[in-house]
mmCIF file of C-alpha atoms and ligand atoms in Angstrom:
data_model
loop_
_atom_site.group_PDB
_atom_site.id
_atom_site.type_symbol
_atom_site.label_atom_id
_atom_site.label_comp_id
_atom_site.label_asym_id
_atom_site.label_seq_id
_atom_site.Cartn_x
_atom_site.Cartn_y
_atom_site.Cartn_z
ATOM 1 C CA MET A 1 105.493 123.136 119.561
ATOM 2 C CA CYS A 2 106.343 120.600 123.174
ATOM 3 C CA LEU A 3 109.676 119.041 122.520
ATOM 4 C CA LYS A 4 109.547 116.560 125.820
ATOM 5 C CA PHE A 5 106.264 115.581 124.572
ATOM 6 C CA ARG A 6 107.240 114.992 120.743
ATOM 7 C CA ASN A 7 109.808 112.845 123.184
ATOM 8 C CA LYS A 8 107.507 110.906 124.854
ATOM 9 C CA TYR A 9 104.720 109.841 122.573
ATOM 10 C CA MET A 10 106.243 110.456 118.908
ATOM 11 C CA SER A 11 107.879 107.288 118.042
ATOM 12 C CA LYS A 12 105.535 104.838 117.605
ATOM 13 C CA VAL A 13 103.369 104.777 114.386
ATOM 14 C CA ILE A 14 99.416 104.902 115.611
ATOM 15 C CA ILE A 15 97.974 104.934 112.176
ATOM 16 C CA SER A 16 99.741 104.105 108.700
ATOM 17 C CA VAL A 17 97.897 104.550 104.998
ATOM 18 C CA LYS A 18 99.378 103.295 102.053
ATOM 19 C CA ASP A 19 98.512 103.591 98.509
ATOM 20 C CA LEU A 20 95.111 104.295 99.153
ATOM 21 C CA VAL A 21 92.578 104.812 96.640
ATOM 22 C CA LYS A 22 89.273 105.629 96.043
ATOM 23 C CA ASN A 23 87.154 105.809 93.400
ATOM 24 C CA TYR A 24 83.317 106.943 92.924
ATOM 25 C CA GLY A 25 82.666 105.238 90.046
ATOM 26 C CA SER A 26 84.759 106.103 87.368
ATOM 27 C CA PHE A 27 85.746 109.456 89.156
ATOM 28 C CA GLN A 28 89.354 108.955 91.608
ATOM 29 C CA ALA A 29 88.494 111.513 94.886
ATOM 30 C CA VAL A 30 92.041 109.456 96.686
ATOM 31 C CA LYS A 31 94.694 108.572 94.064
ATOM 32 C CA GLY A 32 97.290 106.233 96.150
ATOM 33 C CA ILE A 33 98.120 108.085 98.892
ATOM 34 C CA SER A 34 100.329 107.292 101.637
ATOM 35 C CA PHE A 35 101.541 108.460 105.073
ATOM 36 C CA ASP A 36 101.648 107.640 108.920
ATOM 37 C CA VAL A 37 100.269 108.986 112.130
ATOM 38 C CA ASN A 38 102.759 109.030 114.882
ATOM 39 C CA GLU A 39 101.330 108.331 118.391
ATOM 40 C CA GLY A 40 100.425 111.206 120.487
ATOM 41 C CA GLU A 41 100.628 113.825 118.043
ATOM 42 C CA ILE A 42 97.797 116.419 115.879
ATOM 43 C CA PHE A 43 98.369 115.466 112.451
ATOM 44 C CA GLY A 44 96.523 118.135 110.081
ATOM 45 C CA LEU A 45 94.368 117.524 106.839
ATOM 46 C CA LEU A 46 94.632 120.307 104.393
ATOM 47 C CA GLY A 47 93.397 121.002 101.337
ATOM 48 C CA PRO A 48 90.672 122.963 99.100
ATOM 49 C CA ASN A 49 87.435 121.462 98.857
ATOM 50 C CA GLY A 50 87.177 118.548 97.148
ATOM 51 C CA ALA A 51 90.927 117.295 97.573
ATOM 52 C CA GLY A 52 90.137 114.328 99.230
ATOM 53 C CA LYS A 53 90.126 114.930 103.030
ATOM 54 C CA SER A 54 86.790 114.052 104.000
ATOM 55 C CA THR A 55 87.049 110.497 102.210
ATOM 56 C CA THR A 56 90.184 109.462 104.039
ATOM 57 C CA LEU A 57 89.305 110.465 106.986
ATOM 58 C CA GLU A 58 86.080 108.010 106.702
ATOM 59 C CA ILE A 59 87.597 105.136 104.998
ATOM 60 C CA ILE A 60 90.630 105.169 108.412
ATOM 61 C CA GLU A 61 87.083 105.676 110.651
ATOM 62 C CA THR A 62 85.774 102.266 109.122
ATOM 63 C CA LEU A 63 82.401 104.115 108.012
ATOM 64 C CA ARG A 64 83.264 104.257 103.998
ATOM 65 C CA SER A 65 84.548 101.347 102.001
ATOM 66 C CA LYS A 66 88.198 101.680 100.136
ATOM 67 C CA SER A 67 88.800 100.882 96.595
ATOM 68 C CA ALA A 68 92.144 100.143 96.748
ATOM 69 C CA GLY A 69 95.546 100.413 99.548
ATOM 70 C CA GLU A 70 95.906 99.186 102.993
ATOM 71 C CA VAL A 71 95.257 100.793 106.259
ATOM 72 C CA TRP A 72 96.607 100.119 109.421
ATOM 73 C CA VAL A 73 95.175 101.674 112.837
ATOM 74 C CA ASN A 74 96.587 101.226 116.123
ATOM 75 C CA GLY A 75 97.796 97.646 114.542
ATOM 76 C CA PHE A 76 94.605 96.398 113.440
ATOM 77 C CA ASN A 77 94.203 95.871 109.885
ATOM 78 C CA LEU A 78 91.418 97.643 108.331
ATOM 79 C CA ASP A 79 90.231 94.913 105.943
ATOM 80 C CA LYS A 80 90.515 92.361 109.188
ATOM 81 C CA ASP A 81 89.767 94.082 112.106
ATOM 82 C CA PRO A 82 87.230 96.801 111.769
ATOM 83 C CA ASN A 83 85.696 96.462 114.914
ATOM 84 C CA SER A 84 88.793 96.600 117.301
ATOM 85 C CA ILE A 85 89.726 99.690 115.475
ATOM 86 C CA LYS A 86 86.236 101.105 115.977
ATOM 87 C CA GLN A 87 87.336 101.004 119.545
ATOM 88 C CA VAL A 88 90.276 102.835 119.374
ATOM 89 C CA ILE A 89 88.814 105.787 118.215
ATOM 90 C CA GLY A 90 86.437 108.640 118.840
ATOM 91 C CA VAL A 91 84.423 109.991 115.091
ATOM 92 C CA GLN A 92 82.462 112.818 115.457
ATOM 93 C CA LEU A 93 79.020 111.660 115.459
ATOM 94 C CA GLN A 94 76.440 113.269 112.495
ATOM 95 C CA THR A 95 74.142 115.937 114.772
ATOM 96 C CA SER A 96 71.310 114.259 113.272
ATOM 97 C CA GLY A 97 72.054 111.850 116.075
ATOM 98 C CA PHE A 98 72.171 114.517 118.742
ATOM 99 C CA TYR A 99 68.003 113.340 118.997
ATOM 100 C CA PRO A 100 65.838 116.560 120.020
ATOM 101 C CA GLY A 101 64.496 115.649 123.116
ATOM 102 C CA LEU A 102 66.967 114.919 124.839
ATOM 103 C CA ASN A 103 69.471 116.623 126.977
ATOM 104 C CA LEU A 104 73.329 116.874 126.944
ATOM 105 C CA VAL A 105 73.472 114.755 130.051
ATOM 106 C CA GLU A 106 70.981 112.202 128.245
ATOM 107 C CA LEU A 107 72.729 112.325 124.715
ATOM 108 C CA ILE A 108 76.019 111.238 126.529
ATOM 109 C CA GLU A 109 74.184 108.651 128.570
ATOM 110 C CA LEU A 110 72.619 107.050 125.165
ATOM 111 C CA PHE A 111 76.236 107.259 123.370
ATOM 112 C CA ALA A 112 77.887 105.632 126.402
ATOM 113 C CA GLY A 113 75.269 102.946 126.613
ATOM 114 C CA LEU A 114 75.718 101.949 123.105
ATOM 115 C CA TYR A 115 79.582 101.651 123.371
ATOM 116 C CA ASN A 116 78.653 99.653 126.566
ATOM 117 C CA ARG A 117 81.050 102.406 128.588
ATOM 118 C CA LYS A 118 80.110 103.752 132.046
ATOM 119 C CA ILE A 119 80.909 107.465 132.245
ATOM 120 C CA ILE A 120 80.003 110.585 134.374
ATOM 121 C CA ALA A 121 78.428 112.806 131.492
ATOM 122 C CA ARG A 122 78.955 115.365 133.720
ATOM 123 C CA ASP A 123 82.632 114.975 133.581
ATOM 124 C CA LEU A 124 82.659 114.612 130.720
ATOM 125 C CA LEU A 125 80.151 118.141 130.042
ATOM 126 C CA LYS A 126 82.770 119.753 132.895
ATOM 127 C CA MET A 127 86.316 119.487 130.529
ATOM 128 C CA VAL A 128 84.395 121.023 127.127
ATOM 129 C CA ASN A 129 83.040 123.751 129.389
ATOM 130 C CA LEU A 130 79.732 122.807 129.399
ATOM 131 C CA GLU A 131 78.631 121.718 132.568
ATOM 132 C CA ASP A 132 76.609 124.680 132.929
ATOM 133 C CA LYS A 133 74.618 123.667 129.938
ATOM 134 C CA ALA A 134 74.022 119.764 131.201
ATOM 135 C CA LYS A 135 70.180 120.509 130.805
ATOM 136 C CA SER A 136 69.903 122.187 127.797
ATOM 137 C CA LYS A 137 69.095 120.411 124.095
ATOM 138 C CA PHE A 138 71.619 120.808 121.550
ATOM 139 C CA LYS A 139 69.774 123.154 119.600
ATOM 140 C CA ASP A 140 69.624 125.422 121.844
ATOM 141 C CA LEU A 141 73.493 125.347 122.608
ATOM 142 C CA SER A 142 75.878 128.466 120.126
ATOM 143 C CA GLY A 143 78.061 126.902 117.419
ATOM 144 C CA GLY A 144 81.224 126.772 119.343
ATOM 145 C CA GLN A 145 79.386 125.092 121.882
ATOM 146 C CA LYS A 146 77.872 122.706 119.384
ATOM 147 C CA GLN A 147 81.416 121.986 118.414
ATOM 148 C CA ARG A 148 82.331 121.557 122.069
ATOM 149 C CA PHE A 149 79.912 119.187 122.279
ATOM 150 C CA SER A 150 80.687 117.231 119.158
ATOM 151 C CA ILE A 151 84.015 116.569 120.328
ATOM 152 C CA ALA A 152 82.861 115.688 123.701
ATOM 153 C CA THR A 153 81.008 112.685 122.528
ATOM 154 C CA THR A 154 84.111 111.352 120.182
ATOM 155 C CA LEU A 155 86.051 111.075 123.996
ATOM 156 C CA ILE A 156 82.859 108.642 125.444
ATOM 157 C CA ASN A 157 84.732 105.473 124.453
ATOM 158 C CA GLU A 158 87.959 107.186 125.874
ATOM 159 C CA PRO A 159 89.278 106.838 122.597
ATOM 160 C CA ARG A 160 93.688 106.555 121.788
ATOM 161 C CA ILE A 161 92.858 108.659 118.095
ATOM 162 C CA ILE A 162 90.128 111.606 117.557
ATOM 163 C CA PHE A 163 88.795 113.011 114.156
ATOM 164 C CA LEU A 164 87.868 115.879 113.763
ATOM 165 C CA ASP A 165 86.877 116.744 110.279
ATOM 166 C CA GLU A 166 86.323 120.555 110.583
ATOM 167 C CA PRO A 167 85.946 121.298 113.454
ATOM 168 C CA THR A 168 86.306 125.181 113.934
ATOM 169 C CA THR A 169 84.709 126.143 110.504
ATOM 170 C CA GLY A 170 81.808 129.071 111.046
ATOM 171 C CA LEU A 171 83.073 129.914 114.669
ATOM 172 C CA ASP A 172 84.236 133.412 115.752
ATOM 173 C CA PRO A 173 87.915 133.862 116.673
ATOM 174 C CA GLN A 174 87.299 133.394 120.141
ATOM 175 C CA ALA A 175 84.934 130.379 120.196
ATOM 176 C CA ARG A 176 87.798 129.029 117.902
ATOM 177 C CA ARG A 177 90.786 129.891 120.130
ATOM 178 C CA ASN A 178 88.473 128.280 123.029
ATOM 179 C CA LEU A 179 88.574 125.081 120.909
ATOM 180 C CA TRP A 180 92.433 125.478 119.999
ATOM 181 C CA ASP A 181 92.684 124.761 124.152
ATOM 182 C CA LEU A 182 90.181 122.306 123.926
ATOM 183 C CA ILE A 183 92.262 120.039 120.983
ATOM 184 C CA GLN A 184 95.692 120.610 122.685
ATOM 185 C CA SER A 185 94.004 119.446 126.014
ATOM 186 C CA ILE A 186 93.032 116.274 124.401
ATOM 187 C CA ARG A 187 96.223 115.356 122.936
ATOM 188 C CA ALA A 188 97.999 116.539 126.536
ATOM 189 C CA LYS A 189 96.648 113.889 127.929
ATOM 190 C CA GLY A 190 98.538 111.288 125.235
ATOM 191 C CA THR A 191 95.539 110.891 122.641
ATOM 192 C CA THR A 192 96.357 111.312 118.814
ATOM 193 C CA VAL A 193 94.471 113.593 117.442
ATOM 194 C CA ILE A 194 93.490 114.035 113.300
ATOM 195 C CA ILE A 195 92.213 117.113 112.079
ATOM 196 C CA THR A 196 91.067 119.043 108.753
ATOM 197 C CA THR A 197 90.759 123.032 108.431
ATOM 198 C CA HIS A 198 90.804 125.589 105.669
ATOM 199 C CA TYR A 199 92.852 128.156 108.463
ATOM 200 C CA MET A 200 96.228 127.785 107.953
ATOM 201 C CA ASP A 201 96.766 129.832 111.556
ATOM 202 C CA GLU A 202 95.154 127.108 113.214
ATOM 203 C CA ALA A 203 96.924 124.977 111.520
ATOM 204 C CA GLU A 204 100.041 126.168 112.390
ATOM 205 C CA VAL A 205 99.463 126.384 116.120
ATOM 206 C CA LEU A 206 97.740 123.005 116.109
ATOM 207 C CA CYS A 207 99.690 120.700 114.210
ATOM 208 C CA ASP A 208 103.061 118.915 114.612
ATOM 209 C CA ARG A 209 102.557 117.410 111.220
ATOM 210 C CA ILE A 210 100.646 118.345 108.486
ATOM 211 C CA ALA A 211 99.954 116.856 104.807
ATOM 212 C CA ILE A 212 98.741 119.225 102.378
ATOM 213 C CA ILE A 213 96.313 117.032 99.662
ATOM 214 C CA ASP A 214 95.392 118.552 96.257
ATOM 215 C CA ALA A 215 93.101 116.351 94.122
ATOM 216 C CA GLY A 216 93.440 113.415 95.695
ATOM 217 C CA LYS A 217 97.126 113.119 95.855
ATOM 218 C CA ILE A 218 99.636 114.119 98.787
ATOM 219 C CA ILE A 219 101.672 116.788 97.948
ATOM 220 C CA ALA A 220 103.506 117.797 100.865
ATOM 221 C CA LEU A 221 103.643 116.010 104.179
ATOM 222 C CA ALA A 222 106.401 118.041 107.344
ATOM 223 C CA THR A 223 106.100 120.420 110.263
ATOM 224 C CA PRO A 224 104.267 123.837 109.598
ATOM 225 C CA ASP A 225 107.974 124.932 110.276
ATOM 226 C CA LYS A 226 109.399 122.810 107.655
ATOM 227 C CA LEU A 227 107.096 123.564 104.688
ATOM 228 C CA ILE A 228 107.422 127.115 105.437
ATOM 229 C CA ASP A 229 111.460 127.140 105.866
ATOM 230 C CA ASP A 230 111.804 125.376 102.243
ATOM 231 C CA LEU A 231 108.944 127.776 100.308
ATOM 232 C CA VAL A 232 111.381 130.564 101.745
ATOM 233 C CA ALA A 233 114.739 128.766 100.793
ATOM 234 C CA THR A 234 113.135 128.865 97.073
ATOM 235 C CA GLY A 235 113.701 132.312 97.242
ATOM 236 C CA PHE A 236 109.637 133.171 97.768
ATOM 237 C CA GLU A 237 108.660 136.473 99.417
ATOM 238 C CA ARG A 238 105.698 137.681 100.664
ATOM 239 C CA PRO A 239 104.883 140.665 98.333
ATOM 240 C CA LYS A 240 104.331 143.142 101.046
ATOM 241 C CA GLU A 241 106.801 143.645 104.489
ATOM 242 C CA VAL A 242 104.597 141.792 107.071
ATOM 243 C CA LYS A 243 102.958 144.006 110.119
ATOM 244 C CA LYS A 244 103.390 143.385 113.473
ATOM 245 C CA ALA A 245 99.785 142.466 113.774
ATOM 246 C CA ASN A 246 96.981 141.228 111.066
ATOM 247 C CA LEU A 247 93.186 142.031 111.513
ATOM 248 C CA GLU A 248 92.637 139.306 113.866
ATOM 249 C CA ASP A 249 94.738 140.391 116.397
ATOM 250 C CA VAL A 250 93.122 143.828 116.267
ATOM 251 C CA PHE A 251 89.468 142.026 116.308
ATOM 252 C CA ILE A 252 91.081 140.297 119.502
ATOM 253 C CA HIS A 253 92.263 143.174 121.083
ATOM 254 C CA LEU A 254 89.121 144.752 120.886
ATOM 255 C CA THR A 255 86.752 142.414 121.753
ATOM 256 C CA GLY A 256 88.899 140.187 124.277
ATOM 257 C CA HIS A 257 89.312 136.493 124.218
ATOM 258 C CA ALA A 258 86.351 135.414 126.168
ATOM 259 C CA LEU A 259 84.107 133.198 124.619
ATOM 260 C CA ARG A 260 80.458 135.495 123.676
ATOM 261 C CA ASP A 261 78.275 132.385 123.733
ATOM 262 C CA GLU A 262 78.224 131.178 127.326
ATOM 263 C CA LYS A 263 74.709 132.862 128.790
HETATM 264 P P1 LIG B 301 87.352 117.217 101.356
HETATM 265 O O1 LIG B 301 86.646 116.513 102.704
HETATM 266 O O2 LIG B 301 88.783 117.148 101.224
HETATM 267 O O3 LIG B 301 86.437 118.469 100.622
HETATM 268 P P2 LIG B 301 85.301 114.702 99.948
HETATM 269 O O4 LIG B 301 86.312 113.494 100.587
HETATM 270 O O5 LIG B 301 84.643 115.288 100.563
HETATM 271 O O6 LIG B 301 86.779 115.764 99.766
HETATM 272 O O7 LIG B 301 85.847 114.706 98.546
HETATM 273 C C1 LIG B 301 86.818 114.164 97.073
HETATM 274 C C2 LIG B 301 85.701 114.036 96.492
HETATM 275 O O8 LIG B 301 84.440 113.233 95.742
HETATM 276 C C3 LIG B 301 84.913 115.394 95.483
HETATM 277 O O9 LIG B 301 84.967 115.267 94.165
HETATM 278 C C4 LIG B 301 83.438 115.289 95.748
HETATM 279 O O10 LIG B 301 82.370 115.481 95.341
HETATM 280 C C5 LIG B 301 83.860 113.608 95.989
HETATM 281 N N1 LIG B 301 82.559 112.729 96.707
HETATM 282 C C6 LIG B 301 82.860 112.878 97.705
HETATM 283 N N2 LIG B 301 81.990 111.491 98.616
HETATM 284 C C7 LIG B 301 81.087 111.206 97.055
HETATM 285 C C8 LIG B 301 80.365 110.248 96.708
HETATM 286 N N3 LIG B 301 80.015 109.325 97.874
HETATM 287 N N4 LIG B 301 79.956 109.706 95.353
HETATM 288 C C9 LIG B 301 80.569 110.928 94.471
HETATM 289 N N5 LIG B 301 81.703 111.437 94.762
HETATM 290 C C10 LIG B 301 81.990 111.846 96.100
HETATM 291 MG MG1 LIG B 302 85.557 117.372 103.780
#
């Protein structure tokens, strides 16, 4: 964690969620949760499947209605000014919007047109290390390349905040690490990142703070260090002595860091 960075960016609250509730019929998926996200941080939303992570994100993204509670994004109230919120956030687009006939440059130009933005598609592709794939179709990309392209599409409107819902699910270890670098480089430019993941090692490496949500409630919210220290303070110990490496270390040591999806 970069302390200098924290001092520079982390004083201002950019997202504030208060007593958020989401009912799907008689089922309450989100049960009155409250949290703040600070400008410039990587904020992790962790929790088992069905915990309410995607519902929460989609409400903040203005894509899903809420049942109760209040949400502010960059000072804009979700009920009063959703259009202003849309302008400052970047959301991973559904891949169904990636028209099969268009190549990556054409897709970015199409989305830029929708956002009314002038951007140089090749510069954006370069940022996510896809400049060699400019003329390729989305369907012909590897899993890691697809995720990098999807993250690129969140940046088209030069947002203050991006939302990444399980961006590394299903990727091989090399592609996962590559995406960590990309996410850290996006944050280094001052963009706030909200991410969900099921990989705890990833959350530990990437996230400045983490909210753990279970069955629609936030059950912990702190830095990864604090969460671990609090558990240790209860007397918790790992059942086995920890080795100096794990199987993932072995895998990366044997197969290297280089991405395998570049042809
Ligand atoms: P997560 O992203 O943490 O896996 P979700 O926010 O997708 O969780 O879902 C939370 C709960 O709400 C789950 O039990 C899910 O089945 C339910 N749910 C999600 N979307 C709908 C919907 N459109 N209609 C009814 N129930 C839904
Ligand atoms: Mg989800």
